[in-house]
Amino acid sequence: MSQTDQDGGAAVRRLSLMQRIYLRCMAWIQTPAGLWVFFFIALAESSFFPIPPDVFLVALCVGAPKKSFKFAAVCTVGSVIGGALGYGLGLAFMDTLGMKIVSIYGLAEKYDMVRDMYQQHDALAVAAAGFTPLPYKLFTITAGVCKVNFFTFILASIVSRAARFFLVAALIYKFGAPVQYFIRKYFNILTIIFLLLLIGGFALMKLAL
């Protein structure tokens, strides 16, 4: 083994587990089966996988901007199906698998807060989790625990996840690779602003009615 290979191997070992998972997945999505890998990443992230699919969506869209909306659609479908699995996990296995996942990601303290959000806001809580940087997996699992209406859950998930992923795709389709920096730096802020406007819209509708 050459000195270069040894140095490279040592560098990889120094990476955190999260970084190694990210690099491995990034390598997989560049293979001929990459679209399927991406689909399963989006699916798994909704219930247990640690890395949000957005980072892989950006990479795919930058590599093939004309396919950006196709990638966003795949991401949305995978994420919503994964959300349904997370719902089932919370509904049937919260005391075993569900709590383990919540504990692994250090979300135990937020679990009660999310449960209260469901009791007060129902579908809006799902929309918030699906569109903003909030941990979507915690909301999908907790939705099952709280027995949120499944149709409402799926509908809110489709709308919010599609809005998030198609916004990323549209930005890259329109502006190309240079917009990556803007997405990394400001996208989460934009999603929060959008959510606040959405909540304001709901509030005005209630007042009008």
GROMACS .gro file of C-alpha atoms in nm:
model
  209
    1MET     CA    1   0.000   0.000   0.000
    2SER     CA    2   0.137   0.341  -0.098
    3GLN     CA    3   0.185   0.628   0.145
    4THR     CA    4  -0.094   0.816  -0.034
    5ASP     CA    5  -0.339   0.528   0.022
    6GLN     CA    6  -0.239   0.506   0.387
    7ASP     CA    7  -0.290   0.880   0.434
    8GLY     CA    8  -0.627   0.860   0.260
    9GLY     CA    9  -0.740   0.570   0.478
   10ALA     CA   10  -0.636   0.754   0.792
   11ALA     CA   11  -0.826   1.064   0.681
   12VAL     CA   12  -1.144   0.859   0.630
   13ARG     CA   13  -1.109   0.701   0.975
   14ARG     CA   14  -1.083   1.046   1.131
   15LEU     CA   15  -1.421   1.143   0.989
   16SER     CA   16  -1.723   1.127   1.216
   17LEU     CA   17  -1.979   0.850   1.168
   18MET     CA   18  -2.221   1.104   1.018
   19GLN     CA   19  -1.961   1.219   0.766
   20ARG     CA   20  -1.881   0.862   0.667
   21ILE     CA   21  -2.250   0.785   0.615
   22TYR     CA   22  -2.287   1.100   0.406
   23LEU     CA   23  -1.986   1.018   0.185
   24ARG     CA   24  -2.100   0.658   0.138
   25CYS     CA   25  -2.450   0.765   0.036
   26MET     CA   26  -2.312   1.034  -0.193
   27ALA     CA   27  -2.105   0.769  -0.368
   28TRP     CA   28  -2.406   0.539  -0.400
   29ILE     CA   29  -2.633   0.801  -0.558
   30GLN     CA   30  -2.376   0.849  -0.835
   31THR     CA   31  -2.407   0.484  -0.944
   32PRO     CA   32  -2.654   0.356  -1.208
   33ALA     CA   33  -2.890   0.263  -0.922
   34GLY     CA   34  -2.849   0.609  -0.770
   35LEU     CA   35  -3.211   0.715  -0.811
   36TRP     CA   36  -3.330   0.413  -0.613
   37VAL     CA   37  -3.070   0.479  -0.346
   38PHE     CA   38  -3.195   0.837  -0.325
   39PHE     CA   39  -3.555   0.716  -0.297
   40PHE     CA   40  -3.470   0.488  -0.005
   41ILE     CA   41  -3.268   0.762   0.167
   42ALA     CA   42  -3.572   0.991   0.151
   43LEU     CA   43  -3.792   0.708   0.276
   44ALA     CA   44  -3.563   0.613   0.564
   45GLU     CA   45  -3.504   0.972   0.678
   46SER     CA   46  -3.872   1.010   0.761
   47SER     CA   47  -3.845   0.753   1.039
   48PHE     CA   48  -3.486   0.677   1.137
   49PHE     CA   49  -3.209   0.785   0.894
   50PRO     CA   50  -3.001   1.078   1.030
   51ILE     CA   51  -2.922   1.283   0.717
   52PRO     CA   52  -3.199   1.488   0.550
   53PRO     CA   53  -3.251   1.409   0.180
   54ASP     CA   54  -3.213   1.774   0.082
   55VAL     CA   55  -2.833   1.749   0.064
   56PHE     CA   56  -2.854   1.461  -0.183
   57LEU     CA   57  -3.134   1.633  -0.375
   58VAL     CA   58  -2.912   1.937  -0.426
   59ALA     CA   59  -2.625   1.719  -0.550
   60LEU     CA   60  -2.847   1.538  -0.799
   61CYS     CA   61  -3.011   1.857  -0.927
   62VAL     CA   62  -2.676   2.031  -0.973
   63GLY     CA   63  -2.547   1.729  -1.165
   64ALA     CA   64  -2.849   1.722  -1.397
   65PRO     CA   65  -3.053   2.048  -1.366
   66LYS     CA   66  -3.303   1.945  -1.635
   67LYS     CA   67  -3.404   1.648  -1.417
   68SER     CA   68  -3.446   1.860  -1.103
   69PHE     CA   69  -3.824   1.821  -1.083
   70LYS     CA   70  -3.798   1.445  -1.139
   71PHE     CA   71  -3.557   1.422  -0.846
   72ALA     CA   72  -3.791   1.635  -0.633
   73ALA     CA   73  -4.083   1.404  -0.717
   74VAL     CA   74  -3.882   1.094  -0.622
   75CYS     CA   75  -3.776   1.263  -0.298
   76THR     CA   76  -4.136   1.359  -0.216
   77VAL     CA   77  -4.277   1.012  -0.280
   78GLY     CA   78  -4.001   0.844  -0.077
   79SER     CA   79  -4.038   1.089   0.209
   80VAL     CA   80  -4.417   1.055   0.230
   81ILE     CA   81  -4.401   0.674   0.220
   82GLY     CA   82  -4.135   0.689   0.490
   83GLY     CA   83  -4.360   0.920   0.688
   84ALA     CA   84  -4.637   0.660   0.672
   85LEU     CA   85  -4.392   0.399   0.803
   86GLY     CA   86  -4.292   0.636   1.082
   87TYR     CA   87  -4.661   0.681   1.165
   88GLY     CA   88  -4.701   0.303   1.188
   89LEU     CA   89  -4.390   0.281   1.402
   90GLY     CA   90  -4.533   0.527   1.651
   91LEU     CA   91  -4.876   0.365   1.642
   92ALA     CA   92  -4.763   0.007   1.705
   93PHE     CA   93  -4.406   0.011   1.836
   94MET     CA   94  -4.354   0.336   2.028
   95ASP     CA   95  -4.256   0.169   2.356
   96THR     CA   96  -3.981  -0.031   2.185
   97LEU     CA   97  -3.841   0.092   1.852
   98GLY     CA   98  -3.999   0.438   1.860
   99MET     CA   99  -3.849   0.548   2.189
  100LYS     CA  100  -3.509   0.407   2.090
  101ILE     CA  101  -3.506   0.624   1.778
  102VAL     CA  102  -3.618   0.929   1.974
  103SER     CA  103  -3.343   0.869   2.232
  104ILE     CA  104  -3.068   0.806   1.975
  105TYR     CA  105  -3.124   1.150   1.822
  106GLY     CA  106  -3.157   1.324   2.158
  107LEU     CA  107  -3.518   1.420   2.091
  108ALA     CA  108  -3.671   1.282   2.410
  109GLU     CA  109  -3.722   1.630   2.558
  110LYS     CA  110  -3.895   1.748   2.241
  111TYR     CA  111  -4.126   1.449   2.225
  112ASP     CA  112  -4.378   1.591   2.474
  113MET     CA  113  -4.366   1.929   2.299
  114VAL     CA  114  -4.450   1.769   1.965
  115ARG     CA  115  -4.731   1.568   2.120
  116ASP     CA  116  -4.879   1.892   2.258
  117MET     CA  117  -4.848   2.051   1.912
  118TYR     CA  118  -5.053   1.769   1.762
  119GLN     CA  119  -5.321   1.807   2.025
  120GLN     CA  120  -5.349   2.179   1.952
  121HIS     CA  121  -5.278   2.211   1.581
  122ASP     CA  122  -5.312   1.866   1.420
  123ALA     CA  123  -5.242   1.898   1.043
  124LEU     CA  124  -5.055   2.227   1.083
  125ALA     CA  125  -4.800   2.049   1.301
  126VAL     CA  126  -4.739   1.799   1.021
  127ALA     CA  127  -4.702   2.079   0.768
  128ALA     CA  128  -4.454   2.256   0.993
  129ALA     CA  129  -4.242   1.945   1.029
  130GLY     CA  130  -4.261   1.859   0.661
  131PHE     CA  131  -4.153   2.196   0.530
  132THR     CA  132  -3.924   2.346   0.793
  133PRO     CA  133  -3.591   2.221   0.940
  134LEU     CA  134  -3.777   2.059   1.232
  135PRO     CA  135  -3.698   1.684   1.269
  136TYR     CA  136  -3.963   1.526   1.046
  137LYS     CA  137  -3.902   1.176   1.185
  138LEU     CA  138  -4.005   1.289   1.534
  139PHE     CA  139  -4.332   1.427   1.396
  140THR     CA  140  -4.413   1.116   1.192
  141ILE     CA  141  -4.357   0.882   1.487
  142THR     CA  142  -4.546   1.108   1.727
  143ALA     CA  143  -4.836   1.136   1.482
  144GLY     CA  144  -4.883   0.761   1.514
  145VAL     CA  145  -4.869   0.781   1.892
  146CYS     CA  146  -5.132   1.057   1.896
  147LYS     CA  147  -5.343   0.871   1.637
  148VAL     CA  148  -5.369   1.175   1.415
  149ASN     CA  149  -5.617   1.117   1.132
  150PHE     CA  150  -5.409   0.920   0.882
  151PHE     CA  151  -5.561   1.082   0.572
  152THR     CA  152  -5.494   1.427   0.716
  153PHE     CA  153  -5.140   1.323   0.803
  154ILE     CA  154  -5.065   1.195   0.452
  155LEU     CA  155  -5.223   1.498   0.281
  156ALA     CA  156  -5.030   1.745   0.498
  157SER     CA  157  -4.710   1.545   0.440
  158ILE     CA  158  -4.754   1.547   0.062
  159VAL     CA  159  -4.816   1.922   0.051
  160SER     CA  160  -4.535   2.021   0.286
  161ARG     CA  161  -4.268   1.779   0.159
  162ALA     CA  162  -4.346   1.858  -0.204
  163ALA     CA  163  -4.329   2.231  -0.130
  164ARG     CA  164  -3.987   2.193   0.033
  165PHE     CA  165  -3.827   1.965  -0.226
  166PHE     CA  166  -3.976   2.131  -0.535
  167LEU     CA  167  -3.858   2.470  -0.407
  168VAL     CA  168  -3.502   2.337  -0.395
  169ALA     CA  169  -3.543   2.186  -0.743
  170ALA     CA  170  -3.690   2.508  -0.885
  171LEU     CA  171  -3.407   2.722  -0.749
  172ILE     CA  172  -3.141   2.497  -0.904
  173TYR     CA  173  -3.334   2.456  -1.230
  174LYS     CA  174  -3.362   2.834  -1.262
  175PHE     CA  175  -3.024   2.952  -1.133
  176GLY     CA  176  -2.796   2.648  -1.166
  177ALA     CA  177  -2.506   2.538  -0.946
  178PRO     CA  178  -2.422   2.886  -0.801
  179VAL     CA  179  -2.747   2.882  -0.602
  180GLN     CA  180  -2.609   2.599  -0.384
  181TYR     CA  181  -2.449   2.853  -0.152
  182PHE     CA  182  -2.774   3.045  -0.115
  183ILE     CA  183  -2.966   2.724  -0.036
  184ARG     CA  184  -2.714   2.612   0.225
  185LYS     CA  185  -2.705   2.952   0.394
  186TYR     CA  186  -3.060   3.081   0.371
  187PHE     CA  187  -3.300   2.800   0.283
  188ASN     CA  188  -3.397   2.713   0.640
  189ILE     CA  189  -3.465   3.081   0.713
  190LEU     CA  190  -3.687   3.101   0.404
  191THR     CA  191  -3.884   2.794   0.511
  192ILE     CA  192  -3.948   2.942   0.855
  193ILE     CA  193  -4.065   3.270   0.699
  194PHE     CA  194  -4.293   3.076   0.464
  195LEU     CA  195  -4.437   2.882   0.758
  196LEU     CA  196  -4.507   3.203   0.950
  197LEU     CA  197  -4.689   3.341   0.647
  198LEU     CA  198  -4.885   3.016   0.621
  199ILE     CA  199  -4.987   3.035   0.987
  200GLY     CA  200  -5.083   3.400   0.938
  201GLY     CA  201  -5.297   3.302   0.642
  202PHE     CA  202  -5.478   3.039   0.847
  203ALA     CA  203  -5.536   3.292   1.125
  204LEU     CA  204  -5.683   3.547   0.883
  205MET     CA  205  -5.911   3.284   0.730
  206LYS     CA  206  -6.045   3.195   1.076
  207LEU     CA  207  -6.106   3.561   1.155
  208ALA     CA  208  -6.282   3.611   0.822
  209LEU     CA  209  -6.507   3.313   0.887
   0.00000   0.00000   0.00000
